[in-house]
Amino acid sequence: MTFETILTQAKAERFTAAGQWQNKTLTDFLDQAAADTPEKTASVDSRGSFSYAELKRQVDRCALGLLEMGVVPGDVVSIQLPNWREWLVVHYAAVRIGAITNPLIPVYRDREIGFMMERAQAKVLVIPASFRGFDYPAMVGRLWPKLPSLEHVLVVDAGYGLAKGFHSWETFIGTAWEDRRDPAELATLRPDPNSLSLLIFTSGTTGEPKGVMHTHNTLVAGSVPWSDKLGMDNSAVIHMASTFSHLTGYLYGVSLPLQLGATGIFQDVWNAEAFVDLVEKYGIAHTSGATPFLHDLLQAPNLASRDVSSLKRFCCMGAPIPRVMVRQAREELPEMSVFGGWGQTECGLVTMGSPNDPVEKIITSDGRPLGGMEIRIVDLDGTTLPADAEGRLQIQGPFLFQGYLGQLEATRELFDGDWFDTGDLGSIDDEGYLKIAGRTKDVIIRGGENIPVAYVENVLYEHPMIDAVAVVALPHPRLQEIACAAVVLKEGTPEFTFADMQQFLKDKGVAKPYWPERLEVVSDFPRTPSGKIQKFQLRDSFAASAEAATQSMKETS
C-alpha cells in the first residue's frame, strides 16, 4: 500500500535544523533506557509489570516474530487492545522493523473496525480474546471476508480451539524467534524517522473518521516539550487511563514515559477509586485525561483516606474545565495543579496551561503554545485577526500530521501555506493564551447573532444540580438556528425545568439572547472513547425528535 503525504524535504530540513525533529524513533529511547537502567520499572498495568530490560527483550522477540509472519517495512499492524503491556510490545516491535501501527479503540465494534481496517489494509491484527464481556475473535471472524489484506490475527489470552488464521499471543511471544532469525537484522531495519509510524483515525466528533498519518518525528516532537514545561525527568511516575489507541493515551502514556526513561502506570478501565489507590501505591505525580476524569477523581469515595500527596499535576483535555471544578480541586487536593490544553488527533497537544498560571487563565483559556508550535486566528478571508477577536484557529509546527489517508488533495485544502485550519473557533489574548469557542460546525447563529457556546456551557456548569452540559444548535424556521442545552443532572437531583434554567441564567447576568431556547435532560452524553461529547449526535437526535413532534401535531390538527 502506498501512503501519500504532504511532507517535503524542505520542511524536514527546517524542523531538523531547528532541533524540533530529533530524528529518533521510540525504540532508540527504549534501547537507551534498557542500557542505562535495565532493572527500572518501565510499566505497570492490570496484568503485571515490565522492567526496561524485560520490555526490550519482549519487543525484540515480537519484532522477529512479525518478520517471520511476513511483515515488512511499510506494512500495517492493527492493535485493538486495552491499556495492556502487550500493546506496548506490539507497537514498539512495529517501530523496530519500520511497520506502521494502526491503533483501534477497544470499544469499537463491527462497523468502526470494518471501516478502519478496510482503509488501513492491515496485514496483522492483535486483539484480546475477551474484554469487558465482548468476543473479539467472533467479530473479526465476521469481518475477515471483507478484509483481503489481513493475513494473521494474534489473540491475547486465547486459550485453545482458535479458528484458522488466529494465533495465540502466548504461543507467539513464547517462541524463541531469535533462534530462527538473526537479531542483528533488526538494526538494519531501523526506519527513517520521517517515515510513517502511526495511522490513527479521528474519533468522530463530527462524522466519518479520517485516517491521520503521523511520522516518528511528529510523534516524538509532540511529547518533547512536556519534560521542560512540567519539570519531568526519568524519576517521573506518569499515569494514563485514556486508551492508548487515542492520541492522548498514546503520546502521554505510550510515548512520554519511554522518552523520559520514566515509569508508566496504566489503567485499562478508568476507575477513580482504583486510581487513588494507585497514586498512593506508586507515587504517581502526573496524569492526563478528559475533564470527566477530574470530576470522577474529586468524587472518589477513598480520596480523603489515601495519601495522594505525590499527585502534582492533572492536565485536562477535550473539554473546558468548569470554574467550580477547579475551585473544588484546589480545596481538596491543594498540592495538585489543574490546567487545561487544546489539541487534535492531527497535532497532539498544541497549547497547554501551566501549574503557575493564574486561576483565571486556567479557567478561561486553553493555555499557550508548546515549544515550536504557532497559532493564529483568521477571518473567513484568511486575514489574521487582532488579540481577543474570535475567528478560525490555524496552527503550524513540528507536531503536525502529514496527511489524511487516501485524501491528499483534501488535506492540502485545509492548509494555507504551512498553516493548518483546525476547524475550531477561538481567540488569542494579548498574552498569547488561546481560548477555544467551539468547532466551526458547533457555532450557533441565532437570527444573525453568534451565541458563545463555551461561555454559556461554563455558566450552566456552575448550577449545583448540573453534572455535565452541552449546548448545541437546532434548526429554526425563522431564526435559522436556536440553542438547545442538554444537561446531565447530579445523582439524586429533583426535577430541573426550563424555567429553572432561565432563572439561573438571569441570576448569573447572562444576556437574554444567549439563553438556550430548549432544554433536554439526558442520562448521559454520547462520547468518544477519549471523553469528548459527540455534539453531532445530540443535534441529530434532538432535531429528529422535534421534527417528529411537529409532524404529529400536524396530523392531529
Coordinates of C-alpha atoms in Angstrom, one line a residue, residues 199-537:
L199 CA -2.1 5.6 11.2
I200 CA -4.7 6.7 13.7
F201 CA -8.3 7.5 12.9
T202 CA -10.1 10.6 14.2
S203 CA -12.6 9.8 17.0
G204 CA -15.6 11.0 15.0
T205 CA -16.9 14.1 16.9
T206 CA -18.2 15.5 13.6
G207 CA -18.9 12.4 11.5
E208 CA -16.9 9.9 9.4
P209 CA -13.5 9.2 10.9
K210 CA -10.4 10.1 8.8
G211 CA -7.1 8.3 8.9
V212 CA -4.5 10.7 10.3
M213 CA -0.8 9.9 9.3
H214 CA 2.0 10.7 11.8
T215 CA 5.7 10.1 11.3
H216 CA 8.2 9.1 14.0
N217 CA 9.4 12.7 14.1
T218 CA 6.0 14.3 14.6
L219 CA 5.1 11.9 17.4
V220 CA 8.4 12.3 19.3
A221 CA 8.2 16.1 18.9
G222 CA 4.7 16.1 20.4
S223 CA 6.0 14.8 23.8
V224 CA 9.3 16.6 24.0
P225 CA 8.1 20.0 25.5
W226 CA 6.4 18.3 28.4
S227 CA 9.5 17.5 30.4
D228 CA 10.8 21.1 30.4
K229 CA 7.4 22.7 30.9
L230 CA 6.3 20.4 33.7
G231 CA 9.7 19.6 35.3
M232 CA 9.7 15.9 34.4
D233 CA 12.7 13.6 34.2
N234 CA 13.4 9.9 34.4
S235 CA 12.2 9.9 38.1
A236 CA 8.7 10.7 37.0
V237 CA 5.8 8.4 37.6
I238 CA 3.2 9.0 34.9
H239 CA -0.4 7.7 34.9
M240 CA -2.6 7.1 31.9
A241 CA -6.2 5.8 31.7
S242 CA -7.2 7.2 28.4
T243 CA -6.9 4.4 25.8
F244 CA -3.5 4.1 24.1
S245 CA -5.5 4.0 20.8
H246 CA -6.4 7.7 21.2
L247 CA -3.6 10.2 20.6
T248 CA -3.8 11.5 24.2
G249 CA -3.2 8.0 25.6
Y250 CA -0.6 7.3 23.0
L251 CA 1.5 10.5 23.4
Y252 CA 1.4 10.8 27.2
G253 CA 1.2 7.0 28.0
V254 CA 3.0 5.0 25.3
S255 CA 5.5 7.7 24.3
L256 CA 6.2 10.2 27.1
P257 CA 7.3 7.8 29.9
L258 CA 9.6 5.9 27.4
Q259 CA 11.2 9.1 26.1
L260 CA 12.0 10.2 29.6
G261 CA 13.1 6.7 30.7
A262 CA 10.4 7.1 33.4
T263 CA 7.7 4.7 34.8
G264 CA 4.2 4.5 33.3
I265 CA 1.2 3.3 35.4
F266 CA -1.7 2.3 33.3
Q267 CA -5.4 1.5 33.8
D268 CA -7.3 -0.5 31.2
V269 CA -10.7 0.7 32.6
W270 CA -10.9 4.1 34.2
N271 CA -12.0 3.9 37.8
A272 CA -11.3 6.9 40.1
E273 CA -11.3 4.9 43.3
A274 CA -8.7 2.5 41.8
F275 CA -6.7 5.4 40.6
V276 CA -6.5 6.9 44.1
D277 CA -5.1 3.6 45.3
L278 CA -2.5 3.6 42.5
V279 CA -1.4 7.1 43.4
E280 CA -0.7 6.0 47.0
K281 CA 1.0 2.7 46.0
Y282 CA 3.3 4.0 43.2
G283 CA 3.7 7.7 44.0
I284 CA 2.0 8.9 40.7
A285 CA 2.9 12.5 40.1
H286 CA 1.2 13.3 36.8
T287 CA -2.0 12.2 35.0
S288 CA -3.7 13.5 31.8
G289 CA -7.2 12.9 30.6
A290 CA -10.5 14.3 29.7
T291 CA -12.2 16.7 32.1
P292 CA -14.8 14.0 33.2
F293 CA -11.8 12.1 34.8
L294 CA -11.1 15.1 37.0
H295 CA -14.8 15.2 38.0
D296 CA -14.6 11.5 39.0
L297 CA -11.4 11.9 40.9
L298 CA -12.9 14.7 43.1
Q299 CA -15.9 12.4 43.8
A300 CA -13.8 9.3 44.6
P301 CA -15.0 7.8 48.0
N302 CA -11.5 7.0 49.2
L303 CA -9.9 10.3 48.2
A304 CA -9.8 11.6 51.8
S305 CA -8.4 8.3 53.3
R306 CA -5.4 7.8 51.0
D307 CA -2.1 9.5 50.7
V308 CA -2.2 11.3 47.4
S309 CA 0.4 13.9 48.2
S310 CA 2.6 12.7 45.3
L311 CA 0.0 13.8 42.7
K312 CA 1.2 17.2 41.5
R313 CA -0.4 17.7 38.1
F314 CA -3.7 17.0 36.3
C315 CA -3.8 18.1 32.7
C316 CA -7.4 18.2 31.4
M317 CA -8.0 17.9 27.7
G318 CA -11.0 17.6 25.5
A319 CA -13.4 20.0 27.2
P320 CA -13.4 23.3 29.2
I321 CA -12.6 23.0 32.9
P322 CA -15.6 24.3 34.8
R323 CA -14.8 27.0 37.3
V324 CA -16.4 25.1 40.1
M325 CA -14.3 22.0 39.4
V326 CA -11.0 24.0 39.6
R327 CA -12.2 25.5 42.9
Q328 CA -13.0 22.1 44.3
A329 CA -9.7 20.6 43.2
R330 CA -7.8 23.4 45.0
E331 CA -9.7 22.8 48.2
E332 CA -9.5 19.0 48.3
L333 CA -6.1 18.5 46.6
P334 CA -4.1 21.6 47.4
E335 CA -0.8 20.1 46.2
M336 CA -2.2 19.2 42.8
S337 CA -2.2 21.8 39.9
V338 CA -5.1 21.6 37.4
F339 CA -4.6 23.1 34.0
G340 CA -6.0 22.5 30.5
G341 CA -4.8 22.2 27.0
W342 CA -6.0 22.0 23.4
G343 CA -5.1 19.6 20.7
Q344 CA -6.4 17.3 18.0
T345 CA -5.5 13.9 16.5
E346 CA -3.9 15.8 13.7
C347 CA -1.4 17.6 16.0
G348 CA -1.4 16.2 19.6
L349 CA -1.5 18.9 22.3
V350 CA -0.6 22.3 20.8
T351 CA -1.4 24.6 23.7
M352 CA -1.2 23.9 27.4
G353 CA -1.7 25.7 30.7
S354 CA 0.9 25.8 33.4
P355 CA 0.8 25.0 37.0
N356 CA 2.0 28.6 37.6
D357 CA -0.8 30.2 35.6
P358 CA -3.3 32.4 37.4
V359 CA -6.6 30.7 38.2
E360 CA -8.5 33.0 35.8
K361 CA -6.2 31.9 32.9
I362 CA -6.7 28.2 33.8
I363 CA -10.5 28.6 33.8
T364 CA -10.9 30.8 30.8
S365 CA -8.2 29.7 28.5
D366 CA -6.6 26.6 26.9
G367 CA -3.0 27.7 27.6
R368 CA -0.2 28.9 25.4
P369 CA 1.6 27.1 22.5
L370 CA 4.1 24.5 23.4
G371 CA 7.6 24.9 22.1
G372 CA 7.9 25.0 18.4
M373 CA 4.1 25.4 17.7
E374 CA 2.5 28.6 16.5
I375 CA -1.2 29.6 16.5
R376 CA -3.1 32.4 14.8
I377 CA -6.8 33.4 14.4
V378 CA -8.0 34.4 11.0
D379 CA -11.3 35.6 9.5
L380 CA -13.2 33.9 6.7
D381 CA -10.8 35.5 4.1
G382 CA -7.7 34.3 5.9
T383 CA -6.8 37.7 7.3
T384 CA -5.0 37.5 10.7
L385 CA -7.2 39.0 13.4
P386 CA -6.0 41.1 16.4
A387 CA -5.9 40.0 20.0
D388 CA -9.3 38.9 21.5
A389 CA -11.0 38.7 18.2
E390 CA -12.8 35.5 17.5
G391 CA -12.2 33.6 14.3
R392 CA -10.8 30.4 12.8
L393 CA -7.9 28.8 14.6
Q394 CA -4.9 27.8 12.5
I395 CA -1.7 26.2 13.6
Q396 CA 1.7 25.3 12.3
G397 CA 4.8 23.5 13.7
P398 CA 6.6 20.2 14.2
F399 CA 3.7 18.2 15.8
L400 CA 1.5 18.4 12.7
F401 CA 0.4 15.3 10.9
Q402 CA 1.4 14.6 7.3
G403 CA -1.9 14.0 5.7
Y404 CA -5.2 12.1 5.7
L405 CA -5.1 8.5 4.4
G406 CA -6.1 8.5 0.7
Q407 CA -7.1 12.2 0.8
L408 CA -4.0 14.0 -0.3
E409 CA -5.9 16.8 -2.0
A410 CA -8.4 17.2 0.7
T411 CA -5.5 17.5 3.2
R412 CA -3.9 20.3 1.1
E413 CA -7.2 22.2 1.0
L414 CA -7.0 22.6 4.8
F415 CA -3.6 24.3 4.6
D416 CA -2.8 27.9 3.9
G417 CA 0.9 27.5 3.2
D418 CA 2.2 25.8 6.3
W419 CA -0.9 26.9 8.4
F420 CA -3.4 24.1 9.1
D421 CA -7.0 25.1 9.6
T422 CA -8.2 23.2 12.6
G423 CA -11.9 23.6 12.2
D424 CA -12.1 25.2 15.6
L425 CA -13.1 28.7 16.5
G426 CA -11.2 30.7 19.1
S427 CA -9.4 33.8 20.2
I428 CA -5.9 34.7 21.4
D429 CA -5.4 37.3 24.1
D430 CA -2.6 39.8 24.3
E431 CA -0.6 37.4 26.4
G432 CA -0.8 34.6 23.9
Y433 CA -3.4 32.5 25.7
L434 CA -5.8 30.6 23.5
K435 CA -9.5 30.4 24.2
I436 CA -11.5 27.8 22.2
A437 CA -15.1 28.9 21.4
G438 CA -16.1 25.6 19.8
R439 CA -16.0 23.8 16.5
T440 CA -16.9 25.8 13.4
K441 CA -19.7 23.2 12.9
D442 CA -20.8 23.9 16.5
V443 CA -21.3 27.6 16.0
I444 CA -24.9 28.7 16.8
I445 CA -26.0 31.7 14.7
R446 CA -29.4 32.8 16.0
G447 CA -31.0 35.4 13.7
G448 CA -27.6 36.5 12.6
E449 CA -26.1 36.8 16.1
N450 CA -23.4 34.4 17.3
I451 CA -24.1 32.6 20.6
P452 CA -20.9 32.0 22.6
V453 CA -21.4 28.3 23.2
A454 CA -18.4 27.7 25.6
Y455 CA -19.4 30.7 27.7
V456 CA -23.0 29.5 28.1
E457 CA -21.8 26.0 29.0
N458 CA -19.4 27.3 31.6
V459 CA -22.1 29.2 33.3
L460 CA -24.5 26.3 33.4
Y461 CA -21.7 24.1 34.8
E462 CA -21.9 26.3 37.9
H463 CA -25.5 25.2 38.7
P464 CA -25.4 22.9 41.7
M465 CA -27.8 20.4 40.1
I466 CA -25.9 20.0 36.8
D467 CA -23.2 17.4 36.4
A468 CA -22.5 17.9 32.7
V469 CA -23.7 20.2 29.9
A470 CA -23.6 20.6 26.2
V471 CA -25.1 23.4 24.2
V472 CA -26.0 22.6 20.5
A473 CA -27.7 24.2 17.6
L474 CA -31.2 23.2 16.4
P475 CA -32.8 24.3 13.1
H476 CA -35.5 27.0 13.4
P477 CA -37.8 28.1 10.6
R478 CA -37.4 31.9 11.2
L479 CA -34.1 32.3 13.2
Q480 CA -32.3 29.6 11.2
E481 CA -30.8 28.2 14.5
I482 CA -31.6 28.3 18.2
A483 CA -29.6 27.0 21.1
C484 CA -30.6 23.8 23.0
A485 CA -29.0 23.0 26.4
A486 CA -28.6 19.3 27.1
V487 CA -27.8 18.6 30.7
V488 CA -26.9 15.6 32.8
L489 CA -28.1 16.0 36.4
K490 CA -26.3 15.0 39.6
E491 CA -27.5 11.8 41.2
G492 CA -30.5 12.4 43.4
T493 CA -31.3 15.7 41.9
P494 CA -35.0 16.6 41.8
E495 CA -36.7 17.9 38.6
F496 CA -34.8 20.6 36.7
T497 CA -37.0 22.6 34.4
F498 CA -36.7 25.0 31.6
A499 CA -37.9 27.8 34.0
D500 CA -35.2 26.8 36.4
M501 CA -32.5 27.2 33.7
Q502 CA -33.8 30.6 32.7
Q503 CA -33.9 31.9 36.2
F504 CA -30.3 30.7 36.9
L505 CA -29.0 32.4 33.7
K506 CA -30.9 35.5 34.7
D507 CA -29.4 35.5 38.2
K508 CA -25.9 35.0 36.6
G509 CA -26.4 38.0 34.4
V510 CA -26.2 36.2 31.1
A511 CA -27.6 38.3 28.2
K512 CA -31.0 37.0 27.3
P513 CA -30.2 36.5 23.6
Y514 CA -27.7 33.9 24.8
W515 CA -30.2 31.8 26.8
P516 CA -30.9 28.4 25.2
E517 CA -34.5 28.2 24.0
R518 CA -34.8 24.5 24.6
L519 CA -33.7 22.2 27.5
E520 CA -33.1 18.4 27.3
V521 CA -32.4 16.4 30.4
V522 CA -30.5 13.3 29.5
S523 CA -29.0 10.4 31.4
D524 CA -25.6 10.7 29.7
F525 CA -24.0 12.1 26.6
P526 CA -22.7 10.2 23.6
R527 CA -19.0 10.5 23.8
T528 CA -15.8 9.4 22.0
P529 CA -13.7 7.0 23.9
S530 CA -11.5 9.9 25.0
G531 CA -14.4 11.6 26.7
K532 CA -15.3 14.2 24.1
I533 CA -19.0 14.9 23.7
Q534 CA -20.3 13.9 20.2
K535 CA -22.4 17.0 19.7
F536 CA -23.4 16.0 16.2
Q537 CA -25.2 13.0 17.7

